[in-house]
Coordinates of C-alpha atoms in Angstrom, one line a residue:
M75 CA -11.9 80.1 29.2
K76 CA -8.4 78.9 30.3
N77 CA -6.3 76.6 28.1
A78 CA -8.7 76.7 25.1
P79 CA -7.4 74.2 22.6
S80 CA -5.7 75.2 19.4
G81 CA -8.1 74.9 16.5
L82 CA -11.9 75.5 16.9
D83 CA -13.8 74.8 20.1
V84 CA -17.6 75.4 20.2
R85 CA -19.5 74.8 23.4
G86 CA -23.2 75.1 24.3
L87 CA -24.2 77.3 21.3
H88 CA -27.8 78.3 21.2
V89 CA -29.1 80.4 18.3
S90 CA -32.6 81.7 17.8
Y91 CA -34.6 83.5 15.2
P92 CA -37.8 85.4 16.2
G93 CA -40.2 82.8 17.6
R94 CA -38.0 79.7 17.3
A95 CA -34.8 78.1 18.3
V96 CA -32.6 77.2 15.4
V97 CA -29.5 75.8 17.0
K98 CA -29.8 74.2 20.4
D99 CA -26.8 73.6 22.7
A100 CA -24.5 72.7 19.9
G101 CA -20.8 71.9 20.6
F102 CA -17.8 70.3 18.9
T103 CA -14.0 70.6 18.9
V104 CA -11.8 70.4 15.8
P105 CA -8.0 70.3 16.4
A106 CA -5.7 72.3 14.2
G107 CA -4.9 70.4 11.0
Q108 CA -8.2 68.5 10.8
V109 CA -11.4 68.8 8.7
A110 CA -14.8 68.6 10.2
S111 CA -18.1 68.3 8.3
I112 CA -21.5 69.3 9.6
V113 CA -24.2 67.2 8.0
G114 CA -27.9 66.8 8.3
P115 CA -31.2 67.3 6.5
N116 CA -32.2 70.7 5.0
G117 CA -33.3 73.2 7.6
C118 CA -31.7 71.5 10.5
G119 CA -29.5 74.5 11.4
K120 CA -26.2 73.6 9.8
S121 CA -25.6 77.0 8.0
T122 CA -26.9 78.9 11.0
L123 CA -24.5 77.2 13.3
L124 CA -21.6 78.0 10.9
R125 CA -22.7 81.6 10.7
A126 CA -22.8 81.8 14.5
V127 CA -19.3 80.4 14.6
A128 CA -18.2 83.1 12.1
R129 CA -19.8 85.9 14.2
L130 CA -22.5 86.7 11.6
H131 CA -25.2 85.8 14.1
R132 CA -24.8 86.3 17.8
P133 CA -25.8 83.3 19.9
E134 CA -28.0 83.6 23.0
S135 CA -25.5 81.5 24.9
G136 CA -22.4 79.4 24.4
T137 CA -18.8 80.1 23.5
V138 CA -16.6 79.9 20.3
H139 CA -12.9 79.8 20.7
A140 CA -10.6 79.9 17.6
D141 CA -6.9 79.3 18.0
G142 CA -7.4 79.8 21.7
A143 CA -9.2 83.1 21.6
D144 CA -12.8 83.9 22.5
L145 CA -14.1 85.1 19.2
W146 CA -17.0 87.1 20.7
A147 CA -14.7 88.9 23.0
L148 CA -12.6 90.2 20.1
G149 CA -13.1 93.2 17.8
R150 CA -14.2 92.6 14.3
R151 CA -10.8 92.9 12.7
P152 CA -8.9 90.6 15.2
A153 CA -11.7 88.0 14.8
A154 CA -11.4 88.1 11.0
Q155 CA -7.7 87.4 11.4
R156 CA -8.6 84.1 13.1
V157 CA -11.7 82.8 11.2
A158 CA -12.5 83.1 7.5
L159 CA -15.9 82.2 6.1
L160 CA -16.8 81.2 2.5
P161 CA -20.6 81.4 2.2
Q162 CA -22.6 79.1 0.0
S163 CA -23.3 81.7 -2.8
P164 CA -20.6 84.4 -2.6
R165 CA -20.9 87.5 -4.7
A166 CA -18.1 89.3 -6.3
P167 CA -18.0 92.8 -7.8
E168 CA -18.8 92.9 -11.5
A169 CA -15.8 92.3 -13.9
V170 CA -13.4 91.6 -11.0
T171 CA -10.3 89.7 -11.9
V172 CA -9.1 86.6 -10.0
A173 CA -6.2 88.5 -8.6
G174 CA -8.5 91.3 -7.5
L175 CA -10.8 88.9 -5.8
V176 CA -8.0 87.2 -3.9
R177 CA -6.7 90.5 -2.7
Y178 CA -10.0 91.0 -0.9
G179 CA -8.8 88.3 1.5
R180 CA -6.2 90.7 2.9
H181 CA -8.8 93.3 4.0
P182 CA -8.7 92.2 7.7
H183 CA -5.0 92.9 7.7
Q184 CA -5.3 96.5 6.4
G185 CA -5.9 99.6 8.4
L186 CA -5.2 103.3 8.6
L187 CA -1.6 102.7 9.6
R188 CA -1.0 99.6 7.5
Q189 CA -1.4 99.7 3.8
W190 CA -0.7 97.1 1.1
S191 CA 2.7 95.5 1.7
R192 CA 5.1 92.8 0.4
E193 CA 3.6 90.5 3.1
D194 CA 0.1 91.0 1.5
E195 CA 1.5 90.4 -2.0
A196 CA 3.2 87.2 -0.8
A197 CA 0.0 86.0 0.8
V198 CA -1.9 86.5 -2.4
R199 CA 0.8 84.7 -4.4
D200 CA 0.9 81.8 -2.0
A201 CA -2.9 81.5 -2.1
L202 CA -3.0 81.4 -5.9
E203 CA -0.3 78.8 -6.0
A204 CA -2.0 76.6 -3.3
T205 CA -5.2 76.6 -5.3
G206 CA -3.7 76.2 -8.7
T207 CA -5.1 79.5 -9.9
T208 CA -1.9 81.5 -10.6
G209 CA -2.5 81.1 -14.4
L210 CA -6.0 82.6 -13.9
A211 CA -4.9 85.7 -12.0
G212 CA -5.6 88.1 -14.9
E213 CA -8.9 86.5 -15.9
R214 CA -12.3 87.8 -15.1
L215 CA -14.0 85.7 -12.4
D216 CA -17.4 85.7 -14.2
R217 CA -15.8 84.1 -17.3
L218 CA -14.6 81.0 -15.5
S219 CA -16.2 77.6 -15.0
G220 CA -17.9 76.7 -11.8
G221 CA -15.0 74.6 -10.6
Q222 CA -12.4 77.3 -11.4
R223 CA -14.5 80.0 -9.7
Q224 CA -14.7 77.9 -6.5
R225 CA -11.0 77.4 -6.4
C226 CA -10.6 81.2 -6.8
W227 CA -12.9 81.8 -3.9
L228 CA -10.9 79.4 -1.8
A229 CA -7.8 81.3 -2.8
M230 CA -9.4 84.5 -1.4
V231 CA -10.1 82.7 1.9
L232 CA -6.6 81.3 2.1
A233 CA -5.1 84.8 1.5
Q234 CA -6.9 85.9 4.7
Q235 CA -4.4 83.6 6.5
T236 CA -6.6 82.6 9.3
P237 CA -6.0 79.4 11.4
V238 CA -9.7 78.5 11.0
V239 CA -11.5 78.2 7.7
L240 CA -15.3 77.8 7.5
L241 CA -16.9 76.6 4.2
D242 CA -20.7 76.5 3.6
E243 CA -21.4 73.7 1.1
P244 CA -18.2 74.4 -1.0
T245 CA -19.1 71.7 -3.6
S246 CA -22.7 72.8 -4.1
A247 CA -23.7 72.7 -7.9
L248 CA -20.3 71.2 -8.9
D249 CA -19.9 68.1 -11.1
L250 CA -18.2 65.1 -9.6
G251 CA -14.8 66.0 -11.0
H252 CA -14.8 69.4 -9.5
V253 CA -16.2 68.1 -6.2
V254 CA -13.2 65.8 -5.9
E255 CA -10.8 68.6 -6.9
V256 CA -12.2 71.0 -4.3
L257 CA -12.3 68.5 -1.5
E258 CA -8.8 67.4 -2.2
L259 CA -7.8 71.0 -1.9
V260 CA -9.7 71.3 1.4
R261 CA -7.8 68.4 2.7
E262 CA -4.5 69.9 1.7
V263 CA -5.4 73.1 3.5
A264 CA -5.9 71.1 6.7
R265 CA -2.6 69.3 6.2
A266 CA -0.9 72.6 6.1
G267 CA -2.0 73.2 9.7
R268 CA -5.3 75.0 9.4
T269 CA -8.6 73.9 10.9
V270 CA -11.4 73.5 8.3
V271 CA -15.1 73.2 9.1
M272 CA -17.5 72.7 6.2
V273 CA -21.3 72.2 5.8
Q274 CA -21.8 69.3 3.5
H275 CA -25.0 67.8 2.0
D276 CA -23.2 64.8 0.5
L277 CA -22.8 62.4 3.4
A278 CA -20.4 60.1 1.5
A279 CA -18.1 63.0 0.5
A280 CA -18.2 64.3 4.0
A281 CA -17.2 60.9 5.4
R282 CA -14.4 60.4 3.0
Y283 CA -12.7 63.8 3.4
S284 CA -13.3 64.6 7.0
D285 CA -11.6 63.7 10.3
L286 CA -14.8 64.6 12.3
L287 CA -18.4 64.3 11.4
V288 CA -21.0 66.4 13.2
A289 CA -24.6 65.3 12.5
M290 CA -27.5 67.6 13.2
K291 CA -31.2 67.3 13.3
D292 CA -33.8 69.9 14.3
G293 CA -31.1 72.2 15.5
S294 CA -29.3 69.7 17.8
V295 CA -26.1 67.8 17.4
V296 CA -27.3 64.1 17.5
A297 CA -24.0 62.4 16.8
Q298 CA -20.4 63.3 16.2
G299 CA -17.1 61.4 15.9
A300 CA -14.9 59.8 13.3
P301 CA -16.8 59.1 10.1
R302 CA -16.1 55.3 10.1
T303 CA -17.8 54.9 13.5
T304 CA -20.4 57.6 13.2
V305 CA -22.1 56.9 9.9
T306 CA -24.5 54.0 10.5
A307 CA -27.7 52.8 9.0
S308 CA -29.6 53.9 12.1
L309 CA -28.1 57.4 11.9
V310 CA -29.1 57.7 8.2
R311 CA -32.6 56.7 9.1
E312 CA -32.7 59.2 11.9
L313 CA -31.4 62.1 9.8
Y314 CA -33.0 61.6 6.5
G315 CA -35.9 59.2 7.0
V316 CA -34.6 56.5 4.6
E317 CA -33.6 52.9 5.1
A318 CA -30.0 52.4 3.8
D319 CA -27.0 50.1 3.8
V320 CA -23.7 51.5 4.9
L321 CA -20.9 49.9 2.9
R322 CA -17.1 50.5 2.9
A323 CA -15.2 52.1 0.0
P324 CA -12.6 49.6 -1.3
V325 CA -9.9 52.3 -1.6
D326 CA -9.9 53.7 1.9
G327 CA -12.7 52.0 3.9
S328 CA -14.7 55.2 4.2
P329 CA -18.5 54.8 4.6
V330 CA -20.6 54.7 1.5
V331 CA -24.4 55.1 2.0
V332 CA -26.7 53.2 -0.4
A333 CA -30.4 54.0 0.0
R334 CA -32.8 51.1 -0.4
A335 CA -35.3 51.6 -3.2
G336 CA -38.8 52.2 -1.9
A337 CA -37.7 52.3 1.7
R338 CA -38.6 55.9 2.5
V339 CA -39.6 56.4 6.2
T340 CA -42.2 59.2 6.7
E341 CA -40.1 60.8 9.5
G342 CA -36.7 60.2 10.9
V343 CA -36.5 57.7 13.8
P344 CA -34.0 58.1 16.6
A345 CA -30.8 56.1 16.1
G346 CA -31.0 52.7 17.7
A347 CA -34.8 52.7 17.7

């Protein structure tokens, strides 16, 4: 594709598992320096879409361009130098320290002819500083709180120094304070010039911290755009099958969804119906 935009450009992605299509003709574009959130009900294909973008599941059709390069035309190492993925439930080696974990982020930059360097050390140091985890560098990861661990995992991803960062539900199982802490950090990552795409189950949090919202249902993208114009009562009804009011946060005007008590709809209804 000629003149692929900087950032992330996904077009016509179709992903299947044996016997069923999971992602159907999905596409979206996120410029460098912006945050996009993929939202939708459980099982709609959000994580599968993210995995396909990260080259963990080959699509039947469609294209993924990161920082102008066709990811599926690259080798594994060059692709990993453009896109980093933090899965929903990452696993670390037993007793690994925070510094040891963050160093794993430099793996795509290593090779037979290139060993650990000052550049790698600087990348690790910068990632620890950016996530506020420098003071935890010598601590064991498994002895930290959930919020601290998530910041350390984010530091590992940042140490990879990719222009595109993918996060699968980065605030899952965190309390409100840590949710805000992590999402503020995500926004800072984007402000530094990277493209961030995350799967989010919290629609209000996604709306507040994202520049672009991508709404999915049954494997298809049913709506996308700026959160303030995309999040509507009809979209909430279509996605989640509930009647809701969409209010505006007094601080920044971002959409806040308030479900009406006892107003559950059996199945989602198309927006505008």
